[in-house]
Amino acid sequence: QVQPVESGGGLVQAGGSLRLSCTASGRTFSRYGMGWFRQAPGKERALVAAIDWSGGVTRYAESVKGRFTISRDNTKNTVYLQMNSLKSEDTAVYYCAASTLAAASLTYSDFRSWGQGTQVTVSS
């Protein structure tokens, strides 16, 4: 079982950058796709980016395309989310999750193991 732990959140000015990391325990990390989600106050949790088991396929929500990049290092059991050109509307708690599939899924129900989340606050 993959258990993710997120880090790297914080306070940043609009236009700035942050890199989130998600390190997952478990020997099966490299078999599964991973995803980053976010949840803003009063809103539902939504998928931001997903990556397949190999790191060769990535998918993004329209709102972050061209600004965010998801990547992974299977030798370190870690997935990253590089966030550039941040906007105030990116403010949310960001969660990492492991998929039940090897592919890069955009379907919420495909994800099972969740981290505790890390807060990202973008000041305007």
Tab-separated table of C-alpha atoms in Angstrom:
chain	number	residue	atom	x	y	z
A	1	GLN	CA	0.000	0.000	0.000
A	2	VAL	CA	1.251	3.461	-0.977
A	3	GLN	CA	0.956	6.150	1.728
A	4	PRO	CA	1.807	9.671	0.512
A	5	VAL	CA	3.165	12.558	2.600
A	6	GLU	CA	3.160	16.063	1.086
A	7	SER	CA	5.560	18.934	1.749
A	8	GLY	CA	6.593	22.248	0.256
A	9	GLY	CA	3.531	24.403	0.728
A	10	GLY	CA	3.680	27.958	1.998
A	11	LEU	CA	2.930	31.603	1.344
A	12	VAL	CA	3.988	33.144	-1.965
A	13	GLN	CA	3.182	36.327	-3.851
A	14	ALA	CA	1.179	36.245	-7.036
A	15	GLY	CA	3.441	35.506	-9.969
A	16	GLY	CA	5.802	33.473	-7.820
A	17	SER	CA	6.650	29.773	-7.787
A	18	LEU	CA	6.522	26.832	-5.399
A	19	ARG	CA	7.452	23.192	-5.705
A	20	LEU	CA	5.463	20.611	-3.816
A	21	SER	CA	6.850	17.179	-3.047
A	22	CYS	CA	5.047	13.982	-2.196
A	23	THR	CA	7.035	11.080	-0.824
A	24	ALA	CA	5.232	7.780	-0.619
A	25	SER	CA	6.033	4.763	1.490
A	26	GLY	CA	5.484	1.314	0.081
A	27	ARG	CA	7.373	-0.864	-2.338
A	28	THR	CA	4.731	-0.584	-5.063
A	29	PHE	CA	5.006	3.186	-5.666
A	30	SER	CA	6.464	2.802	-9.157
A	31	ARG	CA	3.564	0.631	-10.336
A	32	TYR	CA	0.874	3.272	-9.997
A	33	GLY	CA	-0.158	6.588	-11.379
A	34	MET	CA	-0.166	9.541	-9.003
A	35	GLY	CA	-2.146	12.728	-8.805
A	36	TRP	CA	-2.194	16.154	-7.207
A	37	PHE	CA	-5.521	17.575	-6.069
A	38	ARG	CA	-6.514	20.802	-4.378
A	39	GLN	CA	-9.371	21.986	-2.237
A	40	ALA	CA	-10.163	25.635	-1.639
A	41	PRO	CA	-12.451	26.753	1.201
A	42	GLY	CA	-16.073	26.026	0.372
A	43	LYS	CA	-15.183	24.103	-2.783
A	44	GLU	CA	-14.917	20.460	-3.695
A	45	ARG	CA	-11.586	18.711	-4.031
A	46	ALA	CA	-10.481	18.818	-7.658
A	47	LEU	CA	-7.731	17.140	-9.606
A	48	VAL	CA	-4.893	19.431	-10.717
A	49	ALA	CA	-2.466	17.074	-12.425
A	50	ALA	CA	-1.866	13.366	-12.928
A	51	ILE	CA	1.088	11.268	-14.019
A	52	ASP	CA	1.375	7.661	-15.102
A	53	TRP	CA	3.600	5.036	-13.485
A	54	SER	CA	6.603	5.802	-15.682
A	55	GLY	CA	6.403	9.581	-15.682
A	56	GLY	CA	6.043	9.558	-19.453
A	57	VAL	CA	2.405	10.653	-19.564
A	58	THR	CA	1.045	13.691	-17.757
A	59	ARG	CA	-2.396	15.322	-17.737
A	60	TYR	CA	-3.565	18.641	-16.345
A	61	ALA	CA	-6.670	20.558	-15.429
A	62	GLU	CA	-7.299	23.395	-17.877
A	63	SER	CA	-6.841	25.982	-15.152
A	64	VAL	CA	-3.185	25.059	-14.600
A	65	LYS	CA	-1.995	24.045	-18.068
A	66	GLY	CA	1.186	25.849	-19.000
A	67	ARG	CA	1.858	26.908	-15.397
A	68	PHE	CA	2.127	23.654	-13.419
A	69	THR	CA	4.312	20.622	-14.127
A	70	ILE	CA	3.968	17.224	-12.511
A	71	SER	CA	6.923	14.834	-12.468
A	72	ARG	CA	8.134	11.825	-10.529
A	73	ASP	CA	11.332	10.099	-9.460
A	74	ASN	CA	10.630	6.425	-8.846
A	75	THR	CA	14.091	5.909	-7.349
A	76	LYS	CA	13.051	8.268	-4.557
A	77	ASN	CA	9.375	7.267	-4.350
A	78	THR	CA	8.558	10.940	-4.897
A	79	VAL	CA	6.223	12.925	-7.109
A	80	TYR	CA	6.556	16.681	-7.587
A	81	LEU	CA	4.328	19.573	-8.575
A	82	GLN	CA	6.183	22.603	-9.889
A	83	MET	CA	3.863	25.601	-9.761
A	84	ASN	CA	4.801	28.757	-11.653
A	85	SER	CA	2.991	32.039	-12.313
A	86	LEU	CA	0.852	31.457	-9.257
A	87	LYS	CA	-2.452	33.279	-8.924
A	88	SER	CA	-4.611	34.032	-5.904
A	89	GLU	CA	-7.133	31.483	-7.152
A	90	ASP	CA	-4.482	28.767	-6.718
A	91	THR	CA	-4.799	29.181	-2.960
A	92	ALA	CA	-5.907	25.841	-1.524
A	93	VAL	CA	-4.846	22.783	0.407
A	94	TYR	CA	-2.980	20.538	-2.007
A	95	TYR	CA	-3.214	16.774	-1.678
A	96	CYS	CA	-1.222	13.963	-3.232
A	97	ALA	CA	-2.886	10.642	-3.958
A	98	ALA	CA	-2.032	7.266	-5.419
A	99	SER	CA	-4.156	5.851	-8.209
A	100	THR	CA	-5.409	2.307	-8.483
A	101	LEU	CA	-4.249	2.405	-12.107
A	102	ALA	CA	-0.862	2.596	-13.780
A	103	ALA	CA	-2.164	5.231	-16.183
A	104	ALA	CA	-2.479	8.984	-15.614
A	105	SER	CA	-6.107	9.149	-14.576
A	106	LEU	CA	-8.250	12.261	-14.280
A	107	THR	CA	-11.035	10.371	-12.506
A	108	TYR	CA	-11.374	11.144	-8.794
A	109	SER	CA	-12.674	7.688	-7.935
A	110	ASP	CA	-9.515	6.062	-9.331
A	111	PHE	CA	-7.502	7.450	-6.423
A	112	ARG	CA	-7.358	5.780	-3.056
A	113	SER	CA	-4.405	6.570	-0.801
A	114	TRP	CA	-4.352	10.225	0.262
A	115	GLY	CA	-1.824	12.400	2.027
A	116	GLN	CA	-2.714	14.877	4.786
A	117	GLY	CA	-2.386	17.910	2.518
A	118	THR	CA	-0.187	20.994	2.428
A	119	GLN	CA	-1.431	24.579	2.414
A	120	VAL	CA	-0.568	26.881	-0.487
A	121	THR	CA	-1.487	30.534	-0.073
A	122	VAL	CA	-0.964	33.027	-2.889
A	123	SER	CA	-1.175	36.668	-1.904
A	124	SER	CA	-2.235	39.233	-4.474
